[in-house]
mmCIF file of C-alpha atoms in Angstrom:
data_model
loop_
_atom_site.group_PDB
_atom_site.id
_atom_site.type_symbol
_atom_site.label_atom_id
_atom_site.label_comp_id
_atom_site.label_asym_id
_atom_site.label_seq_id
_atom_site.Cartn_x
_atom_site.Cartn_y
_atom_site.Cartn_z
ATOM 1 C CA UNK O 1 0.002 -0.001 0.004
ATOM 2 C CA UNK O 2 2.780 2.419 0.885
ATOM 3 C CA UNK O 3 4.556 1.650 -2.375
ATOM 4 C CA UNK O 4 1.392 2.341 -4.394
ATOM 5 C CA UNK O 5 0.860 5.646 -2.623
ATOM 6 C CA UNK O 6 4.402 6.793 -3.336
ATOM 7 C CA UNK O 7 4.114 5.792 -6.987
ATOM 8 C CA UNK O 8 0.619 7.185 -7.427
ATOM 9 C CA UNK O 9 -2.529 5.172 -7.893
ATOM 10 C CA UNK O 10 -3.153 3.568 -11.291
ATOM 11 C CA UNK O 11 -6.041 4.686 -13.493
ATOM 12 C CA UNK O 12 -7.702 1.274 -13.152
ATOM 13 C CA UNK O 13 -7.646 1.392 -9.347
ATOM 14 C CA UNK O 14 -8.801 4.997 -9.315
ATOM 15 C CA UNK O 15 -11.771 4.133 -11.557
ATOM 16 C CA UNK O 16 -12.603 1.107 -9.392
ATOM 17 C CA UNK O 17 -12.573 3.231 -6.203
ATOM 18 C CA UNK O 18 -14.656 5.950 -7.820
ATOM 19 C CA UNK O 19 -17.170 3.351 -9.027
ATOM 20 C CA UNK O 20 -17.289 1.800 -5.551
ATOM 21 C CA UNK O 21 -17.922 5.248 -4.053
ATOM 22 C CA UNK O 22 -20.729 5.909 -6.558
ATOM 23 C CA UNK O 23 -22.406 2.545 -5.836
ATOM 24 C CA UNK O 24 -22.051 2.935 -2.074
ATOM 25 C CA UNK O 25 -23.279 6.532 -2.339
ATOM 26 C CA UNK O 26 -26.380 5.414 -4.241
ATOM 27 C CA UNK O 27 -27.060 2.782 -1.576
ATOM 28 C CA UNK O 28 -26.715 5.361 1.175
ATOM 29 C CA UNK O 29 -28.999 7.772 -0.698
ATOM 30 C CA UNK O 30 -31.647 5.029 -0.835
ATOM 31 C CA UNK O 31 -31.141 4.494 2.904
ATOM 32 C CA UNK O 32 -31.774 8.189 3.574
ATOM 33 C CA UNK O 33 -34.885 8.113 1.368
ATOM 34 C CA UNK O 34 -36.356 5.153 3.270
ATOM 35 C CA UNK O 35 -35.457 6.474 6.725
ATOM 36 C CA UNK O 36 -38.298 7.178 9.117
ATOM 37 C CA UNK O 37 -36.154 9.283 11.489
ATOM 38 C CA UNK O 38 -33.724 11.245 9.272
ATOM 39 C CA UNK O 39 -34.820 14.811 8.508
ATOM 40 C CA UNK O 40 -34.851 16.614 6.154
ATOM 41 C CA UNK O 41 -34.870 13.586 3.853
ATOM 42 C CA UNK O 42 -34.454 15.484 0.569
ATOM 43 C CA UNK O 43 -31.331 17.224 1.831
ATOM 44 C CA UNK O 44 -29.692 14.025 3.086
ATOM 45 C CA UNK O 45 -30.474 12.129 -0.126
ATOM 46 C CA UNK O 46 -28.209 14.594 -1.965
ATOM 47 C CA UNK O 47 -25.813 15.533 0.864
ATOM 48 C CA UNK O 48 -24.898 12.020 2.055
ATOM 49 C CA UNK O 49 -23.514 10.648 -1.231
ATOM 50 C CA UNK O 50 -22.345 14.084 -2.389
ATOM 51 C CA UNK O 51 -19.876 14.480 0.478
ATOM 52 C CA UNK O 52 -18.480 10.997 -0.138
ATOM 53 C CA UNK O 53 -18.019 11.489 -3.889
ATOM 54 C CA UNK O 54 -16.454 14.918 -3.519
ATOM 55 C CA UNK O 55 -13.796 13.672 -1.100
ATOM 56 C CA UNK O 56 -13.132 10.445 -3.031
ATOM 57 C CA UNK O 57 -12.851 12.221 -6.405
ATOM 58 C CA UNK O 58 -10.632 14.986 -5.016
ATOM 59 C CA UNK O 59 -8.543 12.461 -3.113
ATOM 60 C CA UNK O 60 -7.979 10.352 -6.208
ATOM 61 C CA UNK O 61 -6.900 13.431 -8.173
ATOM 62 C CA UNK O 62 -4.395 14.385 -5.472
ATOM 63 C CA UNK O 63 -3.215 10.770 -5.155
ATOM 64 C CA UNK O 64 -2.447 10.648 -8.876
ATOM 65 C CA UNK O 65 -0.891 14.099 -9.239
ATOM 66 C CA UNK O 66 0.882 14.357 -5.864
ATOM 67 C CA UNK O 67 1.915 10.758 -5.163
ATOM 68 C CA UNK O 68 4.566 11.848 -2.649
ATOM 69 C CA UNK O 69 1.738 13.092 -0.384
ATOM 70 C CA UNK O 70 -0.556 10.729 1.503
ATOM 71 C CA UNK O 71 -3.299 13.342 1.715
ATOM 72 C CA UNK O 72 -4.997 11.944 -1.386
ATOM 73 C CA UNK O 73 -5.337 8.486 0.110
ATOM 74 C CA UNK O 74 -6.563 9.954 3.379
ATOM 75 C CA UNK O 75 -9.220 11.986 1.525
ATOM 76 C CA UNK O 76 -10.441 8.814 -0.178
ATOM 77 C CA UNK O 77 -10.620 7.135 3.241
ATOM 78 C CA UNK O 78 -12.543 10.128 4.572
ATOM 79 C CA UNK O 79 -15.130 9.804 1.800
ATOM 80 C CA UNK O 80 -15.812 6.167 2.600
ATOM 81 C CA UNK O 81 -15.737 6.772 6.369
ATOM 82 C CA UNK O 82 -18.415 9.431 5.904
ATOM 83 C CA UNK O 83 -20.706 6.744 4.466
ATOM 84 C CA UNK O 84 -20.452 4.840 7.748
ATOM 85 C CA UNK O 85 -21.841 7.890 9.530
ATOM 86 C CA UNK O 86 -24.726 7.976 7.059
ATOM 87 C CA UNK O 87 -25.780 4.472 8.160
ATOM 88 C CA UNK O 88 -27.410 6.203 11.144
ATOM 89 C CA UNK O 89 -30.350 6.814 8.812
ATOM 90 C CA UNK O 90 -31.090 3.073 8.726
ATOM 91 C CA UNK O 91 -34.364 1.784 10.117
ATOM 92 C CA UNK O 92 -32.801 -1.598 10.886
ATOM 93 C CA UNK O 93 -31.474 -1.396 14.493
ATOM 94 C CA UNK O 94 -28.302 -3.353 13.733
ATOM 95 C CA UNK O 95 -27.300 -1.288 10.711
ATOM 96 C CA UNK O 96 -28.140 1.812 12.756
ATOM 97 C CA UNK O 97 -25.855 0.572 15.556
ATOM 98 C CA UNK O 98 -22.990 0.115 13.105
ATOM 99 C CA UNK O 99 -23.521 3.711 11.988
ATOM 100 C CA UNK O 100 -23.536 4.962 15.573
ATOM 101 C CA UNK O 101 -20.322 3.149 16.529
ATOM 102 C CA UNK O 102 -18.310 3.414 13.312
ATOM 103 C CA UNK O 103 -19.759 6.705 12.113
ATOM 104 C CA UNK O 104 -17.280 8.771 14.093
ATOM 105 C CA UNK O 105 -14.356 7.460 12.074
ATOM 106 C CA UNK O 106 -14.812 10.237 9.521
ATOM 107 C CA UNK O 107 -13.942 12.766 12.251
ATOM 108 C CA UNK O 108 -10.777 10.863 13.097
ATOM 109 C CA UNK O 109 -9.677 10.762 9.444
ATOM 110 C CA UNK O 110 -10.462 14.475 9.125
ATOM 111 C CA UNK O 111 -8.279 15.156 12.169
ATOM 112 C CA UNK O 112 -5.530 13.002 10.624
ATOM 113 C CA UNK O 113 -5.659 15.105 7.475
ATOM 114 C CA UNK O 114 -5.591 18.349 9.411
ATOM 115 C CA UNK O 115 -2.569 17.459 11.506
ATOM 116 C CA UNK O 116 -0.605 15.864 8.661
ATOM 117 C CA UNK O 117 -1.306 18.391 5.900
ATOM 118 C CA UNK O 118 0.221 18.802 3.328
ATOM 119 C CA UNK O 119 2.368 15.644 3.328
ATOM 120 C CA UNK O 120 -0.051 13.260 4.965
ATOM 121 C CA UNK O 121 2.705 12.212 7.367
ATOM 122 C CA UNK O 122 2.810 12.744 11.115
ATOM 123 C CA UNK O 123 6.385 13.711 11.797
ATOM 124 C CA UNK O 124 6.099 14.562 15.506
ATOM 125 C CA UNK O 125 5.133 12.242 18.326
ATOM 126 C CA UNK O 126 2.544 14.640 19.768
ATOM 127 C CA UNK O 127 0.683 14.653 16.457
ATOM 128 C CA UNK O 128 0.711 10.858 16.307
ATOM 129 C CA UNK O 129 -0.678 10.699 19.850
ATOM 130 C CA UNK O 130 -3.471 13.169 19.054
ATOM 131 C CA UNK O 131 -4.449 11.308 15.878
ATOM 132 C CA UNK O 132 -4.397 7.956 17.672
ATOM 133 C CA UNK O 133 -6.630 9.447 20.383
ATOM 134 C CA UNK O 134 -8.982 10.662 17.638
ATOM 135 C CA UNK O 135 -9.273 7.172 16.131
ATOM 136 C CA UNK O 136 -10.310 5.885 19.558
ATOM 137 C CA UNK O 137 -12.493 8.717 20.834
ATOM 138 C CA UNK O 138 -14.444 9.743 17.766
ATOM 139 C CA UNK O 139 -16.087 6.336 17.236
ATOM 140 C CA UNK O 140 -16.054 5.025 20.811
ATOM 141 C CA UNK O 141 -16.403 7.909 23.294
ATOM 142 C CA UNK O 142 -20.192 7.610 23.630
ATOM 143 C CA UNK O 143 -20.501 3.824 23.248
ATOM 144 C CA UNK O 144 -20.167 3.071 27.005
ATOM 145 C CA UNK O 145 -23.107 5.391 27.686
ATOM 146 C CA UNK O 146 -25.216 3.681 25.037
ATOM 147 C CA UNK O 147 -24.729 0.367 26.817
ATOM 148 C CA UNK O 148 -26.882 1.698 29.672
ATOM 149 C CA UNK O 149 -29.285 4.049 27.846
ATOM 150 C CA UNK O 150 -32.456 2.308 26.688
ATOM 151 C CA UNK O 151 -33.720 5.304 24.681
ATOM 152 C CA UNK O 152 -30.821 7.519 23.564
ATOM 153 C CA UNK O 153 -32.958 8.858 20.703
ATOM 154 C CA UNK O 154 -36.736 8.328 20.854
ATOM 155 C CA UNK O 155 -37.047 8.681 17.059
ATOM 156 C CA UNK O 156 -34.276 6.215 16.247
ATOM 157 C CA UNK O 157 -34.438 2.397 16.067
ATOM 158 C CA UNK O 158 -34.090 0.192 19.129
ATOM 159 C CA UNK O 159 -30.760 0.429 20.932
ATOM 160 C CA UNK O 160 -29.313 -3.062 20.365
ATOM 161 C CA UNK O 161 -26.178 -2.085 22.291
ATOM 162 C CA UNK O 162 -28.149 -1.955 25.558
ATOM 163 C CA UNK O 163 -27.019 -4.321 28.297
ATOM 164 C CA UNK O 164 -28.869 -2.701 31.233
ATOM 165 C CA UNK O 165 -31.238 0.237 31.520
ATOM 166 C CA UNK O 166 -29.401 2.453 33.998
ATOM 167 C CA UNK O 167 -30.126 6.125 33.153
ATOM 168 C CA UNK O 168 -27.862 7.527 35.890
ATOM 169 C CA UNK O 169 -24.924 5.395 34.790
ATOM 170 C CA UNK O 170 -25.600 6.328 31.165
ATOM 171 C CA UNK O 171 -25.666 10.046 32.032
ATOM 172 C CA UNK O 172 -22.281 9.852 33.756
ATOM 173 C CA UNK O 173 -20.684 7.856 30.921
ATOM 174 C CA UNK O 174 -22.111 10.167 28.246
ATOM 175 C CA UNK O 175 -20.807 13.179 30.171
ATOM 176 C CA UNK O 176 -17.363 11.574 30.302
ATOM 177 C CA UNK O 177 -17.538 10.960 26.544
ATOM 178 C CA UNK O 178 -18.407 14.607 25.946
ATOM 179 C CA UNK O 179 -15.558 15.675 28.253
ATOM 180 C CA UNK O 180 -13.075 13.522 26.317
ATOM 181 C CA UNK O 181 -14.220 15.190 23.094
ATOM 182 C CA UNK O 182 -13.731 18.609 24.664
ATOM 183 C CA UNK O 183 -10.256 17.790 25.929
ATOM 184 C CA UNK O 184 -9.186 16.472 22.517
ATOM 185 C CA UNK O 185 -10.614 19.566 20.840
ATOM 186 C CA UNK O 186 -8.652 21.873 23.141
ATOM 187 C CA UNK O 187 -5.402 19.933 22.639
ATOM 188 C CA UNK O 188 -5.809 19.889 18.850
ATOM 189 C CA UNK O 189 -6.709 23.607 18.792
ATOM 190 C CA UNK O 190 -3.593 24.451 20.841
ATOM 191 C CA UNK O 191 -1.438 22.327 18.543
ATOM 192 C CA UNK O 192 -2.903 23.929 15.420
ATOM 193 C CA UNK O 193 -2.373 27.422 16.869
ATOM 194 C CA UNK O 194 1.276 26.699 17.653
ATOM 195 C CA UNK O 195 1.865 25.341 14.142
ATOM 196 C CA UNK O 196 0.178 28.405 12.637
ATOM 197 C CA UNK O 197 2.352 30.767 14.676
ATOM 198 C CA UNK O 198 5.459 28.844 13.638
ATOM 199 C CA UNK O 199 4.590 29.122 9.947
ATOM 200 C CA UNK O 200 6.405 31.842 8.053
#
């Protein structure tokens, strides 16, 4: 994979990835259209696949024309990760649960792009730590709370992650998840500000 990124992606692979994004985007659009809890439906039918295709297409262009940078491959990954978030429109409780848990990955990839731009590489240890934290926190920070919250969203499908209905425990765990998000945001903002000040 690393060798292909350094040499640039072939036209055949780029076309295959773009086709996969288009097919997956169409499936996600159909999911939004059938959703009984995603509003406004018309907006999401266009927005959900549109975000994916824009990142994948741009990422493939960068991957081909700037093969020394990993940003292109990360943008492609961001496009597909966004589709996982869009699974939260599903009426099926299990597909919805996958969207809830894995949907946050797009935020982690976005953070990875932000801290590694323009090379796509994380040269400093602090950046690698922040990105690793993002890959853990964005998808998983609120999952412990969902294990004890019977009705996290009254309009959404059944919470199949529930192991015990303990609202007080859920409230504490969800608050801790929100706090972890806030701490990561502050650390990333401070890091970004320092890098901006150090830029000529």
